[in-house]
Short mmCIF file of C-alpha atoms in Angstrom, two decimals:
data_model
loop_
_atom_site.label_atom_id
_atom_site.label_comp_id
_atom_site.label_asym_id
_atom_site.label_seq_id
_atom_site.Cartn_x
_atom_site.Cartn_y
_atom_site.Cartn_z
CA UNK A 128 63.31 129.15 152.02
CA UNK A 129 64.23 127.29 155.20
CA UNK A 130 66.61 124.36 154.86
CA UNK A 131 64.06 121.99 156.40
CA UNK A 132 61.55 122.86 153.68
CA UNK A 133 64.26 122.55 151.03
CA UNK A 134 65.13 119.05 152.21
CA UNK A 135 61.47 118.07 152.29
CA UNK A 136 61.30 119.07 148.61
CA UNK A 137 64.55 117.22 147.82
CA UNK A 138 63.29 114.03 149.47
CA UNK A 139 60.02 114.39 147.56
CA UNK A 140 62.07 114.73 144.36
CA UNK A 141 64.05 111.58 145.18
CA UNK A 142 60.86 109.60 145.68
CA UNK A 143 59.45 111.03 142.45
CA UNK A 144 62.58 109.90 140.59
CA UNK A 145 62.43 106.48 142.25
CA UNK A 146 58.81 105.82 141.32
CA UNK A 147 59.23 107.05 137.74
CA UNK A 148 62.33 104.92 137.11
CA UNK A 149 61.61 101.91 139.30
CA UNK A 150 58.00 102.12 138.18
CA UNK A 151 58.69 101.02 134.64
CA UNK A 152 61.01 98.19 135.69
CA UNK A 153 58.44 96.97 138.23
CA UNK A 154 55.97 97.01 135.35
CA UNK A 155 58.38 95.11 133.10
CA UNK A 156 58.95 92.53 135.85
CA UNK A 157 55.20 91.95 136.22
CA UNK A 158 54.88 91.43 132.46
CA UNK A 159 57.71 88.91 131.91
CA UNK A 160 55.45 85.82 131.60
CA UNK A 161 52.63 87.84 130.00
CA UNK A 162 54.48 89.31 127.00
CA UNK A 163 57.14 86.60 126.73
CA UNK A 164 55.58 83.55 125.09
CA UNK A 165 58.76 81.47 125.12
CA UNK A 166 62.11 81.64 126.89
CA UNK A 167 63.79 83.81 124.24
CA UNK A 168 60.99 86.38 124.36
CA UNK A 169 61.06 86.39 128.15
CA UNK A 170 64.81 87.01 128.00
CA UNK A 171 64.16 89.94 125.67
CA UNK A 172 61.67 91.44 128.15
CA UNK A 173 64.10 91.01 131.06
CA UNK A 174 67.00 92.42 129.05
CA UNK A 175 65.12 95.70 128.45
CA UNK A 176 65.80 96.53 132.12
CA UNK A 177 68.88 94.35 132.64
CA UNK A 178 71.41 97.22 132.73
CA UNK A 179 69.03 99.62 134.50
CA UNK A 180 67.04 98.08 137.34
CA UNK A 181 69.71 98.05 140.03
CA UNK A 182 70.70 101.65 139.25
CA UNK A 183 67.07 102.71 139.64
CA UNK A 184 67.04 101.38 143.21
CA UNK A 185 69.79 103.84 144.12
CA UNK A 186 67.11 106.53 144.24
CA UNK A 187 65.35 104.67 147.07
CA UNK A 188 68.58 104.19 149.03
CA UNK A 189 69.41 107.87 148.62
CA UNK A 190 65.89 108.93 149.66
CA UNK A 191 66.07 106.75 152.77
CA UNK A 192 69.52 108.10 153.66
CA UNK A 193 68.40 111.69 153.15
CA UNK A 194 65.32 111.12 155.29
CA UNK A 195 67.45 109.55 158.06
CA UNK A 196 69.87 112.49 158.11
CA UNK A 197 67.49 115.40 157.48
CA UNK A 198 64.40 114.18 159.37
CA UNK A 199 65.54 111.48 161.84
CA UNK A 200 62.26 111.46 163.77
CA UNK A 201 60.25 111.07 160.55
CA UNK A 202 62.53 108.19 159.56
CA UNK A 203 62.28 106.49 162.96
CA UNK A 204 58.50 106.76 163.23
CA UNK A 205 57.90 105.72 159.63
CA UNK A 206 60.17 102.68 159.74
CA UNK A 207 58.85 101.52 163.12
CA UNK A 208 55.18 102.10 162.33
CA UNK A 209 55.47 100.48 158.89
CA UNK A 210 58.02 97.86 159.89
CA UNK A 211 56.24 94.81 158.42
CA UNK A 212 55.20 96.42 155.09
CA UNK A 213 58.69 97.84 154.55
CA UNK A 214 60.25 94.49 155.48
CA UNK A 215 58.00 92.84 152.91
CA UNK A 216 59.23 95.32 150.28
CA UNK A 217 62.84 94.54 151.19
CA UNK A 218 62.35 90.78 151.00
CA UNK A 219 60.54 91.08 147.66
CA UNK A 220 63.33 93.24 146.22
CA UNK A 221 65.94 90.73 147.40
CA UNK A 222 63.99 87.87 145.80
CA UNK A 223 63.68 89.87 142.59
CA UNK A 224 67.41 90.55 142.38
CA UNK A 225 68.23 86.89 143.05
CA UNK A 226 65.71 85.78 140.40
CA UNK A 227 67.28 87.96 137.70
CA UNK A 228 70.62 86.27 138.35
CA UNK A 229 69.52 82.68 139.06
CA UNK A 230 67.03 82.10 136.22
CA UNK A 231 69.87 81.67 133.73
CA UNK A 232 71.96 79.32 135.87
CA UNK A 233 70.21 76.18 134.60
CA UNK A 234 68.60 75.43 131.22
CA UNK A 235 65.48 73.55 132.43
CA UNK A 236 62.21 75.26 131.50
CA UNK A 237 60.63 74.54 134.91
CA UNK A 238 63.60 76.15 136.69
CA UNK A 239 63.31 79.32 134.64
CA UNK A 240 59.52 79.51 135.00
CA UNK A 241 59.81 79.41 138.79
CA UNK A 242 62.29 82.28 138.78
CA UNK A 243 60.13 84.20 136.31
CA UNK A 244 57.26 84.08 138.78
CA UNK A 245 59.64 85.21 141.50
CA UNK A 246 60.37 88.25 139.31
CA UNK A 247 56.63 88.88 139.01
CA UNK A 248 56.17 88.57 142.79
CA UNK A 249 59.23 90.72 143.50
CA UNK A 250 57.86 93.43 141.21
CA UNK A 251 54.15 93.40 142.04
CA UNK A 252 54.47 93.25 145.83
CA UNK A 253 56.72 96.33 146.23
CA UNK A 254 54.51 98.28 143.80
CA UNK A 255 51.39 97.46 145.79
CA UNK A 256 52.94 97.94 149.24
CA UNK A 257 54.52 101.29 148.30
CA UNK A 258 51.08 102.52 147.26
CA UNK A 259 49.69 101.21 150.56
CA UNK A 260 52.39 102.95 152.60
CA UNK A 261 52.14 106.31 150.86
CA UNK A 262 48.35 106.30 151.04
CA UNK A 263 48.52 105.71 154.80
CA UNK A 264 51.12 108.45 155.23
CA UNK A 265 48.89 110.97 153.47
CA UNK A 266 45.78 109.75 155.29
CA UNK A 267 47.51 109.86 158.66
CA UNK A 268 48.33 107.22 161.26
CA UNK A 269 47.70 107.10 165.03
CA UNK A 270 50.66 108.68 166.85
CA UNK A 271 50.95 109.40 170.56
CA UNK A 272 52.58 112.44 172.16
CA UNK A 273 56.00 110.80 171.78
CA UNK A 274 55.39 110.38 168.04
CA UNK A 275 55.22 106.60 168.37
CA UNK A 276 52.85 104.59 166.20
CA UNK A 277 50.08 103.16 168.43
CA UNK A 278 48.02 101.37 165.78
CA UNK A 279 48.19 97.83 164.42
CA UNK A 280 49.20 96.45 161.04
CA UNK A 281 45.54 95.77 160.25
CA UNK A 282 44.84 99.50 160.56
CA UNK A 283 47.05 100.01 157.50
CA UNK A 284 44.75 97.80 155.40
CA UNK A 285 41.99 100.39 155.09
CA UNK A 286 40.04 100.84 151.82
CA UNK A 287 41.81 104.08 150.88
CA UNK A 288 45.25 102.51 151.30
CA UNK A 289 44.24 99.39 149.37
CA UNK A 290 43.04 101.65 146.56
CA UNK A 291 46.41 103.41 146.65
CA UNK A 292 48.18 100.09 146.27
CA UNK A 293 45.99 99.01 143.36
CA UNK A 294 46.50 102.40 141.66
CA UNK A 295 50.27 102.11 141.96
CA UNK A 296 50.26 98.61 140.45
CA UNK A 297 48.07 99.72 137.53
CA UNK A 298 50.20 102.80 136.80
CA UNK A 299 53.44 100.81 136.91
CA UNK A 300 51.96 98.07 134.73
CA UNK A 301 51.02 100.63 132.07
CA UNK A 302 54.37 102.41 132.41
CA UNK A 303 56.22 99.11 132.02
CA UNK A 304 54.22 98.00 129.00
CA UNK A 305 54.97 101.25 127.18
CA UNK A 306 58.65 100.95 128.11
CA UNK A 307 58.76 97.43 126.62
CA UNK A 308 57.11 98.75 123.45
CA UNK A 309 59.71 101.52 123.32
CA UNK A 310 62.65 99.16 123.82
CA UNK A 311 61.70 96.10 121.73
CA UNK A 312 60.91 95.19 118.14
CA UNK A 313 58.71 92.67 116.39
CA UNK A 314 55.81 90.81 118.00
CA UNK A 315 56.73 91.75 121.56
CA UNK A 316 56.48 95.42 120.66
CA UNK A 317 53.04 94.97 119.12
CA UNK A 318 51.72 92.97 122.08
CA UNK A 319 53.13 95.51 124.54
CA UNK A 320 51.39 98.37 122.76
CA UNK A 321 48.05 96.58 122.81
CA UNK A 322 48.41 95.71 126.48
CA UNK A 323 49.43 99.27 127.37
CA UNK A 324 46.21 100.60 125.86
CA UNK A 325 44.03 98.21 127.87
CA UNK A 326 45.95 98.56 131.12
CA UNK A 327 46.05 102.32 130.74
CA UNK A 328 42.27 102.64 130.85
CA UNK A 329 42.12 100.83 134.18
CA UNK A 330 45.07 102.84 135.50
CA UNK A 331 43.42 106.12 134.50
CA UNK A 332 40.17 105.20 136.26
CA UNK A 333 41.95 104.14 139.46
CA UNK A 334 44.24 107.18 139.43
CA UNK A 335 41.36 109.63 139.06
CA UNK A 336 39.45 107.96 141.90
CA UNK A 337 42.47 107.80 144.22
CA UNK A 338 43.65 111.35 143.57
CA UNK A 339 40.09 112.61 143.93
CA UNK A 340 39.76 110.99 147.36
CA UNK A 341 43.19 112.33 148.33
CA UNK A 342 42.25 115.88 147.42
CA UNK A 343 38.95 115.58 149.26
CA UNK A 344 40.88 114.51 152.36
CA UNK A 345 43.97 116.76 152.22
CA UNK A 346 43.16 119.52 149.72
CA UNK A 347 45.62 122.28 148.82
CA UNK A 348 45.91 124.35 145.66
CA UNK A 349 49.29 122.90 144.67
CA UNK A 350 48.05 119.34 145.15
CA UNK A 351 44.94 120.02 143.04
CA UNK A 352 47.02 121.54 140.23
CA UNK A 353 49.51 118.68 140.20
CA UNK A 354 46.74 116.07 140.28
CA UNK A 355 44.99 117.64 137.30
CA UNK A 356 48.28 117.78 135.39
CA UNK A 357 48.97 114.12 136.29
CA UNK A 358 45.59 113.08 134.89
CA UNK A 359 46.19 115.09 131.69
CA UNK A 360 49.66 113.58 131.22
CA UNK A 361 48.32 110.06 131.68
CA UNK A 362 45.55 110.66 129.16
CA UNK A 363 48.07 112.25 126.77
CA UNK A 364 50.34 109.23 127.06
CA UNK A 365 47.49 106.85 126.32
CA UNK A 366 46.41 108.92 123.32
CA UNK A 367 49.98 108.94 121.98
CA UNK A 368 50.11 105.18 122.39
CA UNK A 369 46.83 104.73 120.51
CA UNK A 370 48.06 106.98 117.69
CA UNK A 371 51.20 104.88 117.20
CA UNK A 372 51.60 103.85 113.58
CA UNK A 373 53.62 101.17 111.86
CA UNK A 374 54.93 103.90 109.60
CA UNK A 375 56.91 105.23 112.57
CA UNK A 376 59.66 102.64 113.06
CA UNK A 377 61.64 105.02 115.27
CA UNK A 378 58.94 104.77 117.93
CA UNK A 379 58.31 108.51 118.21
CA UNK A 380 54.76 107.99 119.44
CA UNK A 381 55.94 105.43 121.97
CA UNK A 382 58.47 107.96 123.22
CA UNK A 383 55.69 110.48 123.80
CA UNK A 384 53.54 107.81 125.43
CA UNK A 385 56.36 106.89 127.81
CA UNK A 386 56.96 110.56 128.61
CA UNK A 387 53.24 110.91 129.36
CA UNK A 388 53.08 108.00 131.83
CA UNK A 389 56.38 109.10 133.41
CA UNK A 390 55.02 112.63 133.90
CA UNK A 391 51.74 111.25 135.26
CA UNK A 392 53.53 109.17 137.91
CA UNK A 393 55.87 112.06 138.78
CA UNK A 394 53.03 114.54 139.18
CA UNK A 395 50.85 112.07 141.10
CA UNK A 396 53.61 111.43 143.65
CA UNK A 397 54.41 115.15 143.80
CA UNK A 398 50.73 115.89 144.49
CA UNK A 399 50.83 113.51 147.48
CA UNK A 400 53.79 115.40 148.95
CA UNK A 401 52.14 118.73 148.15
CA UNK A 402 49.00 117.65 149.97
CA UNK A 403 51.09 116.40 152.89
CA UNK A 404 53.11 119.61 153.52
CA UNK A 405 53.74 121.07 156.12
CA UNK A 406 53.33 117.66 157.76
CA UNK A 407 55.68 114.78 157.16
CA UNK A 408 53.57 112.31 159.12
CA UNK A 409 50.14 113.53 160.22
CA UNK A 410 48.55 111.93 163.26
CA UNK A 411 44.92 110.86 163.47
CA UNK A 412 45.09 111.26 167.28
CA UNK A 413 45.16 114.94 168.33
CA UNK A 414 46.69 116.05 165.00
CA UNK A 415 47.66 119.53 166.20
CA UNK A 416 49.87 118.09 168.95
CA UNK A 417 51.02 114.64 167.87
CA UNK A 418 51.74 115.15 164.17
CA UNK A 419 55.26 115.32 162.82
CA UNK A 420 55.92 118.42 160.73
CA UNK A 421 58.74 119.69 158.55
CA UNK A 422 59.93 121.80 161.51
CA UNK A 423 59.64 119.51 164.53
CA UNK A 424 61.03 116.43 162.72
CA UNK A 425 64.07 118.12 161.16
CA UNK A 426 67.73 117.86 162.15
CA UNK A 427 69.68 120.88 163.30
CA UNK A 428 70.34 123.75 160.91
CA UNK A 429 74.07 122.92 160.91
CA UNK A 430 73.40 119.31 159.85
CA UNK A 431 71.09 120.43 157.05
CA UNK A 432 73.69 122.96 155.89
CA UNK A 433 76.44 120.31 155.64
CA UNK A 434 74.04 117.96 153.81
CA UNK A 435 73.17 120.69 151.34
CA UNK A 436 76.80 121.21 150.35
CA UNK A 437 77.31 117.45 149.96
CA UNK A 438 74.22 117.26 147.75
CA UNK A 439 75.39 120.16 145.59
CA UNK A 440 78.66 118.35 144.88
CA UNK A 441 77.57 114.73 144.44
CA UNK A 442 73.96 114.80 143.19
CA UNK A 443 74.83 116.09 139.68
CA UNK A 444 77.51 113.39 139.33
CA UNK A 445 75.03 110.61 140.13
CA UNK A 446 72.37 112.03 137.78
CA UNK A 447 74.85 112.45 134.92
CA UNK A 448 76.19 108.92 135.38
CA UNK A 449 72.72 107.37 135.34
CA UNK A 450 71.75 109.47 132.32
CA UNK A 451 74.86 108.20 130.53
CA UNK A 452 73.83 104.60 131.34
CA UNK A 453 70.41 105.13 129.76
CA UNK A 454 72.03 106.67 126.69
CA UNK A 455 74.44 103.76 126.21
CA UNK A 456 71.61 101.18 126.41
CA UNK A 457 69.07 103.17 124.41
CA UNK A 458 68.66 100.86 121.39
CA UNK A 459 65.85 98.39 120.79
CA UNK A 460 66.35 94.67 121.21
CA UNK A 461 64.47 91.65 119.87
CA UNK A 462 64.67 87.89 119.68
CA UNK A 463 67.31 88.27 116.95
CA UNK A 464 69.64 89.61 119.65
CA UNK A 465 69.14 86.57 121.91
CA UNK A 466 71.17 83.43 121.11
CA UNK A 467 69.49 80.03 121.21
#
């Protein structure tokens, strides 16, 4: 396997990890005022991701850095062509991080409600815009012979991309609701399970429609296989959630449900990359000439070789450290853990 193809797969894996992990904490953020009926319950919902959310964002930083080093022309064209959407994601993530910290600085209910809605905004907007961006990447954007984006921002707001954004929001909402059910106890857990079942039906419908349109446009045996598996995993997760019983206090069914939605998101994102290959950014203007591919967008072989050795050394350390973090904060929490 060529190093350029290997790094395309590694970057795809980083984005898969980012969307699976950041997906549930985006979903949790969107559900703070929905599942939290008073301040203590909202604090419980926030605390389910309190030790985790900033670590999950490391996957995005690493993916961006890897793209910059391994495929500099892909990075340059993507970040210039999608400048405003990606800036909106950045601003929303900044607002979200500030809101997590500032909501507890004052005791007034109105103060905390405002920051809670900032958390909702900072979670829903990146989820939607990421879906919009990835849908446009798979669909293709107008590039000239110099691989510069020659379209407008309004071109990005096409029906297929808007469907991609809505699908991402619905999947993350379901993923987050199941994570809350897995991490909490009492009334919040029961409400999260009920919401996950309802949200999951909408997510499944949107996901099937979006992946179906993607396959009709891009095709590819690998993409078809991964899309089918994604749909099956999502359905399996919803079935496991519906079969949850009060006689299972350890949350075994919720664990299977979370694994199902995590696998569905992972396979859905993987199917987008599978349908994209060998392109990294297809052009809608003279595709055979103007498109960026794994080969013509890659760095030199020497650069990719050095990057590969760095990844072999440091990637396992990062994964093990984050896995240890999840293990340490694995227990359920409830209002009994939150002081007045």
